[in-house]
Amino acid sequence: MAQVSEEREDRVDATGEEPAGAPGTPGVVPAASETGEASRLSAAGTAAAGTPAAAESVPEAKKASKAGRNLPAAIGVALLLGAAIIVSLLTVRFLFIGIIAIAIAVGTFEFAGVLRRVADIRVAMIPVLVGGQAMIWLAWPFGREGALTAFVLTVLACLLWRLPGGAKGYLRDISASTFAAAYLPLFGAFAAMLVPPPDGVGRVLTFLIGVVASDTGGYIAGVLGGKHPMAPTISPKKTWEGFGGSLVGGVLAGALTLSLLLDGHVWQGVIFGVAIVLTATLGDLVESLIKRDLGVKDMGTLLPGHGGIMDRLDSLLPSAVVSWLLLSAFVPVG
């Protein structure tokens, strides 16, 4: 989520493919029977493109694409998701664990589906789904011991589940299943562990506001002044200017939320904000690299303007781990 404008790139960049019909695109062949009239029309169109009106439209198009592919839809979906989270936290805060569990299950379906369609990699779905839910819900009463125990049992179940499929692709499928179990539910369990303490609402809000502020700061800075690519071979639209905006937003959010919501110190909030920006950015880059490796634009299409659930979890998942670690150290549970 960090630096959305940079990360939610043209989506052509994400796959490294040229647009349909672009020069050099395989399978695009000029019509062999192009008439002289068609040639004249083409020449006229080229000349018209050089008029002031056409020249003025080009910067506008580039400016629009830089802001995102469907900004109103993205904002609307973000507001709905945010409202659901706020309502759950302010009513029965443990409902937030249910939201995490649903998001992780959907994200697992998306991830496994992409792996199967694109690379013929078969995640052990039943063990990963069941074990993933066990990690999240056991993290509620038993903390990290419950989550880690469920993770180990999930990996063992994946090893057994895949045995009937034979030796071909066994290591590949088990590796993907283990990665899916760690990247999604195990990381998600750390977000669930923020909820049970008496000040759990403040902990969850500190975590979420930090990621959102990093995201928003990166978006604004990237759109307004992003010029220097941060990782051009991974995410061409992610810039150092956007990263600077993420740092400003994340540090401000960390200093305010940790001191006001959790009675921590401002310096602790600054450290927390920097850590969240780093992990959120790392999460973005990791998922960009995964999608580039698989040659896909998005992990799903469930959320208009965003892609899939996995495209929203990319920066949240690693940030949840760091949030739990730092908040446990800075504001120990009494």
GROMACS .gro file of N, CA and C in nm, residues 267-328:
model
  186
  267TRP      N    1   0.937   0.983   2.083
  267TRP     CA    2   1.052   0.922   2.017
  267TRP      C    3   1.024   0.777   1.980
  268GLN      N    4   0.944   0.709   2.061
  268GLN     CA    5   0.906   0.573   2.027
  268GLN      C    6   0.817   0.571   1.903
  269GLY      N    7   0.728   0.670   1.895
  269GLY     CA    8   0.642   0.681   1.777
  269GLY      C    9   0.721   0.709   1.651
  270VAL      N   10   0.828   0.787   1.663
  270VAL     CA   11   0.912   0.816   1.546
  270VAL      C   12   0.978   0.687   1.497
  271ILE      N   13   1.034   0.610   1.590
  271ILE     CA   14   1.097   0.483   1.553
  271ILE      C   15   0.993   0.390   1.491
  272PHE      N   16   0.875   0.385   1.553
  272PHE     CA   17   0.768   0.301   1.502
  272PHE      C   18   0.731   0.343   1.360
  273GLY      N   19   0.717   0.473   1.336
  273GLY     CA   20   0.678   0.522   1.204
  273GLY      C   21   0.780   0.486   1.098
  274VAL      N   22   0.908   0.503   1.129
  274VAL     CA   23   1.013   0.468   1.033
  274VAL      C   24   1.009   0.318   1.001
  275ALA      N   25   0.991   0.236   1.104
  275ALA     CA   26   0.987   0.091   1.084
  275ALA      C   27   0.869   0.051   0.997
  276ILE      N   28   0.754   0.113   1.021
  276ILE     CA   29   0.635   0.081   0.942
  276ILE      C   30   0.655   0.119   0.796
  277VAL      N   31   0.714   0.234   0.771
  277VAL     CA   32   0.739   0.276   0.633
  277VAL      C   33   0.832   0.176   0.563
  278LEU      N   34   0.935   0.134   0.633
  278LEU     CA   35   1.030   0.039   0.573
  278LEU      C   36   0.963  -0.094   0.541
  279THR      N   37   0.884  -0.146   0.636
  279THR     CA   38   0.822  -0.276   0.612
  279THR      C   39   0.709  -0.265   0.509
  280ALA      N   40   0.635  -0.154   0.510
  280ALA     CA   41   0.528  -0.137   0.411
  280ALA      C   42   0.588  -0.127   0.271
  281THR      N   43   0.697  -0.054   0.257
  281THR     CA   44   0.763  -0.043   0.127
  281THR      C   45   0.819  -0.177   0.084
  282LEU      N   46   0.879  -0.249   0.178
  282LEU     CA   47   0.931  -0.382   0.148
  282LEU      C   48   0.818  -0.474   0.101
  283GLY      N   49   0.704  -0.468   0.169
  283GLY     CA   50   0.591  -0.550   0.129
  283GLY      C   51   0.545  -0.520  -0.012
  284ASP      N   52   0.540  -0.392  -0.048
  284ASP     CA   53   0.504  -0.352  -0.184
  284ASP      C   54   0.602  -0.409  -0.285
  285LEU      N   55   0.731  -0.394  -0.257
  285LEU     CA   56   0.833  -0.440  -0.351
  285LEU      C   57   0.830  -0.593  -0.366
  286VAL      N   58   0.809  -0.662  -0.256
  286VAL     CA   59   0.805  -0.808  -0.262
  286VAL      C   60   0.688  -0.854  -0.348
  287GLU      N   61   0.569  -0.797  -0.327
  287GLU     CA   62   0.457  -0.841  -0.410
  287GLU      C   63   0.473  -0.798  -0.555
  288SER      N   64   0.533  -0.682  -0.578
  288SER     CA   65   0.561  -0.641  -0.717
  288SER      C   66   0.653  -0.741  -0.784
  289LEU      N   67   0.752  -0.788  -0.711
  289LEU     CA   68   0.846  -0.885  -0.766
  289LEU      C   69   0.777  -1.019  -0.793
  290ILE      N   70   0.689  -1.059  -0.702
  290ILE     CA   71   0.613  -1.183  -0.723
  290ILE      C   72   0.526  -1.171  -0.848
  291LYS      N   73   0.454  -1.061  -0.861
  291LYS     CA   74   0.367  -1.043  -0.977
  291LYS      C   75   0.447  -1.031  -1.106
  292ARG      N   76   0.562  -0.965  -1.101
  292ARG     CA   77   0.646  -0.955  -1.220
  292ARG      C   78   0.699  -1.093  -1.258
  293ASP      N   79   0.736  -1.174  -1.158
  293ASP     CA   80   0.784  -1.309  -1.185
  293ASP      C   81   0.675  -1.393  -1.249
  294LEU      N   82   0.551  -1.377  -1.201
  294LEU     CA   83   0.439  -1.454  -1.255
  294LEU      C   84   0.382  -1.394  -1.383
  295GLY      N   85   0.415  -1.266  -1.410
  295GLY     CA   86   0.364  -1.201  -1.530
  295GLY      C   87   0.218  -1.163  -1.521
  296VAL      N   88   0.172  -1.122  -1.400
  296VAL     CA   89   0.033  -1.082  -1.382
  296VAL      C   90   0.027  -0.936  -1.338
  297LYS      N   91  -0.086  -0.873  -1.365
  297LYS     CA   92  -0.105  -0.734  -1.327
  297LYS      C   93  -0.152  -0.722  -1.182
  298ASP      N   94  -0.248  -0.805  -1.145
  298ASP     CA   95  -0.305  -0.805  -1.010
  298ASP      C   96  -0.324  -0.948  -0.965
  299MET      N   97  -0.335  -0.966  -0.835
  299MET     CA   98  -0.363  -1.098  -0.780
  299MET      C   99  -0.511  -1.135  -0.790
  300GLY      N  100  -0.596  -1.034  -0.812
  300GLY     CA  101  -0.739  -1.060  -0.823
  300GLY      C  102  -0.811  -0.938  -0.874
  301THR      N  103  -0.943  -0.946  -0.876
  301THR     CA  104  -1.026  -0.836  -0.927
  301THR      C  105  -1.141  -0.802  -0.832
  302LEU      N  106  -1.132  -0.849  -0.708
  302LEU     CA  107  -1.244  -0.834  -0.616
  302LEU      C  108  -1.271  -0.689  -0.578
  303LEU      N  109  -1.166  -0.607  -0.566
  303LEU     CA  110  -1.180  -0.470  -0.518
  303LEU      C  111  -1.158  -0.372  -0.632
  304PRO      N  112  -1.263  -0.306  -0.681
  304PRO     CA  113  -1.246  -0.210  -0.790
  304PRO      C  114  -1.145  -0.101  -0.754
  305GLY      N  115  -1.055  -0.073  -0.847
  305GLY     CA  116  -0.956   0.031  -0.825
  305GLY      C  117  -0.836  -0.015  -0.745
  306HIS      N  118  -0.841  -0.138  -0.692
  306HIS     CA  119  -0.731  -0.188  -0.610
  306HIS      C  120  -0.674  -0.318  -0.665
  307GLY      N  121  -0.757  -0.400  -0.728
  307GLY     CA  122  -0.716  -0.534  -0.768
  307GLY      C  123  -0.782  -0.636  -0.678
  308GLY      N  124  -0.701  -0.721  -0.619
  308GLY     CA  125  -0.754  -0.822  -0.528
  308GLY      C  126  -0.721  -0.792  -0.384
  309ILE      N  127  -0.768  -0.881  -0.295
  309ILE     CA  128  -0.737  -0.865  -0.152
  309ILE      C  129  -0.586  -0.869  -0.131
  310MET      N  130  -0.518  -0.957  -0.203
  310MET     CA  131  -0.373  -0.967  -0.189
  310MET      C  132  -0.303  -0.835  -0.224
  311ASP      N  133  -0.361  -0.760  -0.317
  311ASP     CA  134  -0.302  -0.632  -0.355
  311ASP      C  135  -0.321  -0.526  -0.247
  312ARG      N  136  -0.407  -0.551  -0.150
  312ARG     CA  137  -0.425  -0.461  -0.036
  312ARG      C  138  -0.348  -0.509   0.086
  313LEU      N  139  -0.317  -0.638   0.089
  313LEU     CA  140  -0.248  -0.693   0.206
  313LEU      C  141  -0.097  -0.681   0.196
  314ASP      N  142  -0.046  -0.643   0.079
  314ASP     CA  143   0.098  -0.651   0.056
  314ASP      C  144   0.180  -0.577   0.160
  315SER      N  145   0.141  -0.455   0.193
  315SER     CA  146   0.217  -0.379   0.291
  315SER      C  147   0.169  -0.401   0.434
  316LEU      N  148   0.046  -0.446   0.451
  316LEU     CA  149  -0.009  -0.468   0.585
  316LEU      C  150   0.053  -0.589   0.654
  317LEU      N  151   0.077  -0.696   0.578
  317LEU     CA  152   0.121  -0.821   0.640
  317LEU      C  153   0.257  -0.809   0.708
  318PRO      N  154   0.362  -0.764   0.639
  318PRO     CA  155   0.490  -0.750   0.711
  318PRO      C  156   0.485  -0.642   0.818
  319SER      N  157   0.404  -0.538   0.795
  319SER     CA  158   0.393  -0.431   0.895
  319SER      C  159   0.325  -0.480   1.022
  320ALA      N  160   0.236  -0.579   1.010
  320ALA     CA  161   0.171  -0.635   1.129
  320ALA      C  162   0.272  -0.700   1.222
  321VAL      N  163   0.368  -0.772   1.162
  321VAL     CA  164   0.472  -0.838   1.243
  321VAL      C  165   0.554  -0.735   1.319
  322VAL      N  166   0.600  -0.633   1.248
  322VAL     CA  167   0.684  -0.530   1.311
  322VAL      C  168   0.604  -0.449   1.413
  323SER      N  169   0.477  -0.422   1.383
  323SER     CA  170   0.392  -0.348   1.478
  323SER      C  171   0.380  -0.423   1.610
  324TRP      N  172   0.354  -0.553   1.602
  324TRP     CA  173   0.339  -0.632   1.725
  324TRP      C  174   0.470  -0.634   1.804
  325LEU      N  175   0.581  -0.652   1.735
  325LEU     CA  176   0.710  -0.657   1.804
  325LEU      C  177   0.743  -0.525   1.873
  326LEU      N  178   0.728  -0.413   1.800
  326LEU     CA  179   0.764  -0.284   1.856
  326LEU      C  180   0.667  -0.238   1.965
  327LEU      N  181   0.538  -0.258   1.942
  327LEU     CA  182   0.441  -0.215   2.043
  327LEU      C  183   0.453  -0.299   2.169
  328SER      N  184   0.486  -0.426   2.155
  328SER     CA  185   0.507  -0.510   2.273
  328SER      C  186   0.627  -0.462   2.353
   0.00000   0.00000   0.00000
